[in-house]
Tab-separated table of C-alpha atoms and ligand atoms in Angstrom:
chain	number	residue	atom	x	y	z
A	54	MET	CA	35.361	151.050	62.429
A	55	GLN	CA	35.098	154.796	63.053
A	56	HIS	CA	35.569	156.214	66.537
A	57	ALA	CA	33.729	159.157	67.992
A	58	LEU	CA	33.517	161.127	71.197
A	59	HIS	CA	29.965	162.262	71.896
A	60	ILE	CA	29.490	165.166	74.299
A	61	CYS	CA	26.369	165.717	76.402
A	62	LYS	CA	25.138	167.567	79.466
A	63	PRO	CA	26.659	165.758	82.481
A	64	GLU	CA	23.220	164.715	83.762
A	65	ASN	CA	22.399	163.051	80.414
A	66	GLY	CA	25.353	160.639	80.262
A	67	GLU	CA	23.322	157.493	80.886
A	68	PHE	CA	20.655	158.528	78.344
A	69	LEU	CA	23.375	159.150	75.748
A	70	ARG	CA	24.930	155.736	76.389
A	71	ARG	CA	21.569	154.001	75.926
A	72	GLU	CA	20.810	155.937	72.733
A	73	LEU	CA	24.186	154.916	71.270
A	74	GLU	CA	23.701	151.285	72.201
A	75	LEU	CA	20.191	151.251	70.718
A	76	ARG	CA	21.833	152.237	67.421
A	77	GLY	CA	24.380	149.460	67.727
A	78	HIS	CA	27.336	151.729	68.584
A	79	ALA	CA	29.628	149.987	71.054
A	80	VAL	CA	30.346	152.378	73.935
A	81	THR	CA	33.959	151.846	74.933
A	82	ARG	CA	34.126	154.444	77.718
A	83	ARG	CA	31.865	156.829	79.559
A	84	GLY	CA	32.785	159.826	81.654
A	85	ASP	CA	31.249	162.997	83.017
A	86	GLY	CA	29.568	164.596	80.009
A	87	PHE	CA	30.930	162.316	77.310
A	88	ALA	CA	30.883	158.824	75.795
A	89	LEU	CA	33.398	157.225	73.445
A	90	ALA	CA	31.889	154.846	70.934
A	91	SER	CA	32.702	153.113	67.677
A	92	PHE	CA	30.502	152.559	64.658
A	93	PRO	CA	30.864	150.948	61.235
A	94	ASP	CA	32.793	152.674	58.423
A	95	GLY	CA	30.761	154.521	55.841
A	96	GLN	CA	27.976	155.515	58.239
A	97	PRO	CA	27.344	159.190	59.054
A	98	PRO	CA	27.621	160.272	62.703
A	99	PRO	CA	24.363	159.406	64.475
A	100	GLU	CA	21.815	162.111	65.263
A	101	LEU	CA	20.955	161.649	68.931
A	102	ALA	CA	18.649	163.502	71.290
A	103	PHE	CA	21.219	163.757	74.072
A	104	ALA	CA	24.480	164.559	72.227
A	105	THR	CA	25.459	168.204	71.810
A	106	ALA	CA	28.586	167.584	69.688
A	107	THR	CA	30.356	164.621	68.108
A	108	LEU	CA	34.131	164.576	67.598
A	109	LEU	CA	35.287	162.215	64.842
A	110	GLU	CA	38.448	160.154	65.278
A	111	PRO	CA	39.456	162.031	68.454
A	112	ALA	CA	42.954	161.766	69.900
A	113	GLU	CA	43.289	161.633	73.673
A	114	LEU	CA	46.242	163.665	74.899
A	115	ALA	CA	47.656	164.542	78.298
A	116	ALA	CA	50.253	167.113	79.346
A	117	PRO	CA	51.232	168.634	82.709
A	118	SER	CA	50.913	172.411	82.131
A	119	VAL	CA	49.079	175.049	80.088
A	120	ASN	CA	52.136	175.449	77.862
A	121	ALA	CA	52.552	171.732	77.312
A	122	ILE	CA	48.839	171.206	76.578
A	123	ALA	CA	48.792	174.166	74.161
A	124	GLY	CA	51.905	172.777	72.454
A	125	ALA	CA	50.286	169.337	72.084
A	126	ALA	CA	47.086	170.923	70.720
A	127	ALA	CA	49.103	173.026	68.242
A	128	ASP	CA	51.028	169.933	67.057
A	129	PHE	CA	47.724	168.100	66.692
A	130	THR	CA	46.321	170.984	64.580
A	131	VAL	CA	49.363	170.996	62.296
A	132	THR	CA	49.061	167.236	61.733
A	133	SER	CA	45.339	167.391	61.164
A	134	PHE	CA	45.694	170.106	58.474
A	135	LYS	CA	48.764	168.459	56.886
A	136	ASP	CA	47.171	167.220	53.663
A	137	PHE	CA	44.440	169.814	53.523
A	138	ARG	CA	44.587	173.161	51.739
A	139	VAL	CA	43.049	175.825	53.998
A	140	ASP	CA	41.672	178.844	52.113
A	141	ALA	CA	38.620	179.760	54.189
A	142	PRO	CA	37.996	180.672	57.827
A	143	TRP	CA	37.811	177.595	60.051
A	144	PRO	CA	36.356	177.250	63.541
A	145	PHE	CA	38.019	176.255	66.760
A	146	ILE	CA	36.199	175.277	69.944
A	147	PHE	CA	37.579	174.633	73.421
A	148	GLU	CA	34.971	173.003	75.643
A	149	THR	CA	35.061	171.148	78.914
A	150	GLY	CA	33.307	168.529	80.993
A	151	PRO	CA	31.902	169.585	84.371
A	152	GLY	CA	35.147	169.339	86.421
A	153	GLU	CA	36.104	172.187	88.738
A	154	GLY	CA	38.360	174.829	87.170
A	155	LEU	CA	38.131	173.310	83.679
A	156	PRO	CA	36.593	176.352	81.896
A	157	GLY	CA	39.443	178.583	83.127
A	158	ARG	CA	41.990	175.966	82.116
A	159	ALA	CA	40.481	175.677	78.625
A	160	LYS	CA	40.516	179.474	78.183
A	161	SER	CA	44.192	179.761	79.127
A	162	VAL	CA	45.116	176.868	76.845
A	163	ALA	CA	43.132	178.340	73.922
A	164	GLU	CA	45.019	181.640	74.201
A	165	GLU	CA	48.405	179.930	74.313
A	166	TRP	CA	47.414	177.498	71.530
A	167	ARG	CA	46.683	180.424	69.180
A	168	LYS	CA	50.102	181.948	69.800
A	169	ARG	CA	51.835	178.655	69.189
A	170	LEU	CA	49.836	177.876	66.090
A	171	SER	CA	50.682	181.262	64.645
A	172	GLY	CA	54.383	180.389	65.074
A	173	LYS	CA	53.886	177.089	63.245
A	174	MET	CA	51.309	177.944	60.536
A	175	SER	CA	50.934	181.699	60.341
A	176	ARG	CA	48.584	181.860	57.327
A	177	VAL	CA	46.319	179.045	58.579
A	178	SER	CA	46.196	180.415	62.119
A	179	LYS	CA	44.982	183.818	60.844
A	180	LEU	CA	41.941	182.040	59.383
A	181	ALA	CA	40.956	180.469	62.744
A	182	VAL	CA	37.651	181.844	64.070
A	183	ASP	CA	36.216	181.522	67.556
A	184	GLU	CA	32.634	181.000	66.365
A	185	PRO	CA	30.517	177.866	66.181
A	186	PRO	CA	30.046	176.566	62.629
A	187	PRO	CA	26.594	175.734	61.230
A	188	PRO	CA	25.096	172.704	62.969
A	189	MET	CA	24.312	169.227	61.619
A	190	GLN	CA	27.283	169.009	59.283
A	191	VAL	CA	30.745	167.559	59.539
A	192	THR	CA	33.065	170.543	59.964
A	193	ARG	CA	36.821	170.710	59.588
A	194	GLY	CA	38.555	172.748	62.286
A	195	LEU	CA	39.667	172.026	65.826
A	196	PHE	CA	37.543	170.816	68.723
A	197	VAL	CA	39.279	170.376	72.066
A	198	PHE	CA	37.346	168.820	74.936
A	199	PHE	CA	38.831	168.743	78.440
A	200	THR	CA	37.855	165.790	80.596
A	201	GLU	CA	40.395	166.518	83.335
A	202	PHE	CA	42.750	169.359	84.228
A	203	ASN	CA	45.644	167.795	82.292
A	204	ARG	CA	43.783	165.551	79.878
A	205	PHE	CA	41.802	166.346	76.762
A	206	HIS	CA	40.483	164.983	73.483
A	207	ALA	CA	41.157	166.774	70.189
A	208	ALA	CA	39.570	166.265	66.796
A	209	GLY	CA	39.982	167.918	63.404
A	210	ARG	CA	36.459	166.958	62.267
A	211	PHE	CA	33.313	167.356	64.317
A	212	VAL	CA	29.566	167.956	64.222
A	213	LEU	CA	27.587	170.348	66.417
A	214	TRP	CA	23.999	169.260	66.954
A	215	GLY	CA	22.578	172.771	67.280
A	216	GLN	CA	22.043	173.340	71.024
A	217	ARG	CA	23.175	176.745	72.209
A	218	ARG	CA	22.623	179.294	74.933
A	219	MET	CA	20.250	182.015	73.723
A	220	ARG	CA	20.095	185.666	74.669
A	221	ASP	CA	17.144	186.712	76.814
A	222	ASP	CA	14.743	189.508	75.893
A	223	SER	CA	13.481	191.861	78.608
A	224	LEU	CA	9.925	191.708	77.188
A	225	ALA	CA	9.827	187.894	77.096
A	226	PRO	CA	7.301	186.771	79.717
A	227	SER	CA	9.038	183.477	80.578
A	228	ARG	CA	12.306	181.549	80.429
A	229	SER	CA	10.510	179.170	78.052
A	230	TYR	CA	10.984	181.861	75.406
A	231	LEU	CA	14.629	180.756	75.156
A	232	LYS	CA	13.591	177.217	74.153
A	233	ALA	CA	11.578	178.447	71.180
A	234	GLU	CA	14.459	180.690	70.099
A	235	GLU	CA	16.885	177.773	70.364
A	236	ALA	CA	14.535	175.361	68.565
A	237	TYR	CA	14.437	177.510	65.388
A	238	GLY	CA	18.193	176.968	64.997
A	239	ILE	CA	17.709	173.185	65.199
A	240	LEU	CA	15.060	173.304	62.469
A	241	GLY	CA	17.008	175.883	60.426
A	242	ARG	CA	13.945	178.085	60.043
A	243	GLU	CA	12.036	180.587	62.161
A	244	PRO	CA	8.556	182.104	61.854
A	245	HIS	CA	8.330	184.829	59.225
A	246	SER	CA	6.261	187.964	59.094
A	247	GLY	CA	2.670	187.176	58.111
A	248	GLU	CA	2.882	183.451	58.929
A	249	ARG	CA	0.297	181.898	61.217
A	250	VAL	CA	1.106	180.088	64.447
A	251	VAL	CA	-1.048	178.084	66.860
A	252	ASP	CA	0.549	177.917	70.315
A	253	LEU	CA	-0.916	175.186	72.576
A	254	GLY	CA	-0.223	175.783	76.267
A	255	ALA	CA	0.881	179.324	75.496
A	256	ALA	CA	0.749	181.154	78.844
A	257	PRO	CA	2.448	183.291	80.008
A	258	GLY	CA	3.391	183.709	76.357
A	259	GLY	CA	7.119	183.259	75.774
A	260	TRP	CA	6.738	181.210	72.598
A	261	SER	CA	3.867	183.379	71.304
A	262	TYR	CA	5.961	186.485	71.920
A	263	SER	CA	8.944	184.904	70.119
A	264	ALA	CA	6.790	184.364	66.982
A	265	ALA	CA	4.982	187.716	67.227
A	266	LYS	CA	8.246	189.641	67.481
A	267	ARG	CA	9.059	188.220	64.033
A	268	GLY	CA	5.732	189.505	62.684
A	269	ALA	CA	3.793	186.208	62.787
A	270	HIS	CA	0.105	186.044	63.801
A	271	VAL	CA	-0.427	183.808	66.817
A	272	ALA	CA	-3.456	181.987	68.258
A	273	ALA	CA	-2.361	181.490	71.879
A	274	VAL	CA	-4.369	178.624	73.412
A	275	ASP	CA	-4.348	178.575	77.213
A	276	ASN	CA	-6.655	179.333	80.122
A	277	GLY	CA	-3.853	181.149	81.930
A	278	PRO	CA	-3.040	184.859	81.479
A	279	LEU	CA	-0.536	186.206	78.948
A	280	LYS	CA	2.115	188.531	80.349
A	281	GLY	CA	4.965	190.853	79.361
A	282	GLY	CA	5.406	191.317	75.613
A	283	ALA	CA	2.632	188.772	74.928
A	284	ALA	CA	-0.092	190.662	76.872
A	285	ASP	CA	-2.209	192.943	74.649
A	286	ASN	CA	0.054	192.199	71.710
A	287	PRO	CA	-1.911	193.043	68.522
A	288	LEU	CA	-0.427	190.005	66.756
A	289	ILE	CA	-1.500	187.573	69.503
A	290	GLN	CA	-5.083	186.357	69.865
A	291	HIS	CA	-5.653	184.739	73.256
A	292	LEU	CA	-8.026	181.729	73.150
A	293	ARG	CA	-9.046	180.513	76.605
A	294	VAL	CA	-9.843	176.927	75.612
A	295	ASP	CA	-8.519	173.416	76.199
A	296	ALA	CA	-5.670	172.505	73.821
A	297	PHE	CA	-6.917	168.897	73.646
A	298	THR	CA	-10.278	169.924	72.206
A	299	TYR	CA	-9.195	172.972	70.189
A	300	ALA	CA	-9.345	172.517	66.400
A	301	PRO	CA	-8.269	175.158	63.880
A	302	PRO	CA	-10.868	176.620	61.480
A	303	ALA	CA	-12.026	174.002	58.938
A	304	GLY	CA	-9.883	173.839	55.811
A	305	SER	CA	-7.079	175.931	57.320
A	306	ARG	CA	-3.438	174.880	57.603
A	307	THR	CA	-1.316	176.808	60.040
A	308	ASP	CA	2.346	177.495	59.228
A	309	TRP	CA	3.516	176.523	62.719
A	310	LEU	CA	2.218	174.435	65.572
A	311	PHE	CA	3.848	175.184	68.918
A	312	CYS	CA	3.137	173.047	71.980
A	313	ASP	CA	4.661	173.398	75.442
A	314	MET	CA	2.291	171.888	78.003
A	315	ILE	CA	2.998	170.330	81.372
A	316	GLU	CA	1.194	167.094	80.535
A	317	ASN	CA	1.913	163.397	80.142
A	318	PRO	CA	4.311	163.342	77.152
A	319	TYR	CA	2.582	160.352	75.533
A	320	ARG	CA	-0.714	162.243	75.666
A	321	VAL	CA	1.000	165.222	74.010
A	322	LEU	CA	2.444	162.885	71.360
A	323	GLU	CA	-1.047	161.601	70.501
A	324	LEU	CA	-2.285	165.195	70.255
A	325	ILE	CA	0.508	166.139	67.833
A	326	ARG	CA	-0.032	162.968	65.790
A	327	GLY	CA	-3.656	164.050	65.414
A	328	TRP	CA	-2.564	167.465	64.088
A	329	LEU	CA	-0.207	165.855	61.573
A	330	GLU	CA	-2.772	163.220	60.575
A	331	HIS	CA	-5.288	166.002	59.794
A	332	GLY	CA	-2.655	168.049	57.947
A	333	TRP	CA	-3.339	171.051	60.213
A	334	CYS	CA	0.237	172.408	60.282
A	335	ARG	CA	3.330	172.710	58.083
A	336	ARG	CA	5.977	172.775	60.834
A	337	PHE	CA	6.069	172.270	64.548
A	338	VAL	CA	8.033	172.862	67.711
A	339	VAL	CA	6.931	170.643	70.596
A	340	ASN	CA	8.389	170.366	74.073
A	341	PHE	CA	7.935	167.093	75.972
A	342	LYS	CA	8.397	167.135	79.749
A	343	TYR	CA	9.529	163.623	80.501
A	344	GLY	CA	9.225	163.717	84.306
A	345	HIS	CA	8.999	160.078	85.409
A	346	VAL	CA	8.803	158.727	81.869
A	347	ASP	CA	11.927	157.110	80.341
A	348	PRO	CA	13.252	159.859	78.010
A	349	VAL	CA	15.157	157.476	75.723
A	350	ALA	CA	12.049	155.358	75.067
A	351	LEU	CA	10.053	158.571	74.571
A	352	ALA	CA	12.542	159.939	72.006
A	353	GLU	CA	12.451	156.605	70.141
A	354	LYS	CA	8.665	156.591	70.062
A	355	VAL	CA	8.531	160.207	68.829
A	356	ARG	CA	10.806	159.233	65.906
A	357	ASP	CA	8.941	156.010	65.135
A	358	PRO	CA	7.435	156.147	61.610
A	359	HIS	CA	4.278	154.275	62.688
A	360	ALA	CA	3.579	154.971	66.349
A	361	GLY	CA	5.263	158.399	66.399
A	362	LEU	CA	5.803	161.383	64.095
A	363	GLY	CA	8.475	159.980	61.738
A	364	GLY	CA	6.029	158.846	59.071
A	365	TYR	CA	4.521	162.325	58.645
A	366	CYS	CA	7.725	164.340	58.407
A	367	ARG	CA	10.287	165.394	55.835
A	368	VAL	CA	12.471	166.716	58.663
A	369	LEU	CA	12.259	165.526	62.265
A	370	ARG	CA	14.804	166.411	64.923
A	371	VAL	CA	14.696	165.401	68.564
A	372	ARG	CA	16.969	167.186	70.995
A	373	CYS	CA	17.572	167.924	74.621
A	374	LEU	CA	18.173	171.658	74.194
A	375	HIS	CA	20.601	173.777	76.167
A	376	HIS	CA	17.544	175.458	77.761
A	377	ASP	CA	15.636	172.186	78.356
A	378	ARG	CA	15.348	170.858	81.917
A	379	GLU	CA	14.144	167.225	82.064
A	380	GLU	CA	12.611	167.905	78.675
A	381	ILE	CA	13.189	167.126	75.042
A	382	THR	CA	12.182	169.390	72.201
A	383	VAL	CA	11.072	168.102	68.831
A	384	VAL	CA	11.034	170.165	65.644
A	385	GLY	CA	9.753	169.055	62.283
A	386	GLU	CA	8.551	169.862	58.807
A	387	VAL	CA	5.571	167.926	57.572
A	388	LYS	CA	5.601	166.153	54.175
A	389	GLU	CA	3.540	168.084	51.600
B	464	LIG	C1	5.279	175.520	80.598
B	464	LIG	S1	3.856	176.487	80.439
B	464	LIG	C2	4.011	177.147	78.832
B	464	LIG	C3	5.035	178.224	78.738
B	464	LIG	C4	4.979	178.958	77.423
B	464	LIG	N1	5.404	178.136	76.301
B	464	LIG	C5	5.837	180.197	77.451
B	464	LIG	O1	6.745	180.304	76.650
B	464	LIG	O2	5.566	181.075	78.275
B	464	LIG	C6	2.597	175.311	80.250
B	464	LIG	C7	1.235	175.871	79.981
B	464	LIG	O3	0.403	174.826	79.500
B	464	LIG	C8	-0.911	175.146	79.858
B	464	LIG	N2	-1.742	173.968	79.709
B	464	LIG	C9	-1.649	172.774	80.341
B	464	LIG	N3	-2.645	171.953	79.935
B	464	LIG	C10	-3.359	172.651	79.027
B	464	LIG	C11	-4.509	172.356	78.243
B	464	LIG	N4	-5.125	171.172	78.320
B	464	LIG	N5	-4.967	173.307	77.395
B	464	LIG	C12	-4.369	174.520	77.309
B	464	LIG	N6	-3.289	174.845	78.035
B	464	LIG	C13	-2.793	173.928	78.880
B	464	LIG	C14	-0.794	175.660	81.274
B	464	LIG	O4	-1.898	176.473	81.591
B	464	LIG	C15	0.516	176.430	81.208
B	464	LIG	O5	0.262	177.811	81.021
């Protein structure tokens, strides 16, 4: 069996546990913002909607002071790199659960850990970088996750699932803008200059603005007004019609479908299925507001190859983004 520590937003702990159990991963422990689970050898780490990172074969360590924790983390790093030749920069991450004072604790430990590591492995420590690695791949480095003031998990291999805090833009007309920006990183592609986008439920225009600022042409479908950098934007055509009856021009295939409507998520899912069934778009970014609907069942249905979107897609990723609030965001690339 392989063991893993899955990290999530603290409010998503129960959803994460249920997702793991649905995949047959035995959850051995749950805490604030994490779940420990085991899964059969030979399987890749599971891609879950509610995990933000997965630490493989984590060690749980405890020590009474910053110096002692940093020393334990440095010893762990030395052991984890023992039979591994390090020639390229490698990432380190110090993260915490929601406990009071933990971020400050992690910062102090990280500083001390670097000093100690440089005393033990000078060449390797110079290659350590404080930057997240590319998502969706098993990365070798160091991930330290504090669950308590004097207790942490450390792993030398981990996966980031792509959620991250995005920088705001003063012209962006809404906070929703940040979700679109974050979603491109999950898909690994963003709108390009000259591409065409249909944005359903576009107002006040954060997602439309995000595409237009990259030079894409946007049809923004919404009865509400566009604001900020989306208002009077020459690349954005505002269509005041209902997204459930709108159809793109016959024979056309848009590069991107965006959809971010406050609507029953199962109704939105049927709408998107219709778009994929007709072959009206190449890629999509869709936000589902789960409200009173069970988000785990919703995520499963979205992935389902028959009742959901799975059967239409070459790539399909379901995530609760950093900028999502009681929402999940789904990105995909449609099969040609
Ligand atoms: C959360 S806001 C969208 C925010 C937008 N993505 C942004 O970045 O600014 C939801 C929008 O969906 C629109 N909406 C809801 N139902 C709709 C429908 N049937 N057709 C078109 N727009 C709809 C609402 O008017 C509202 O402006």
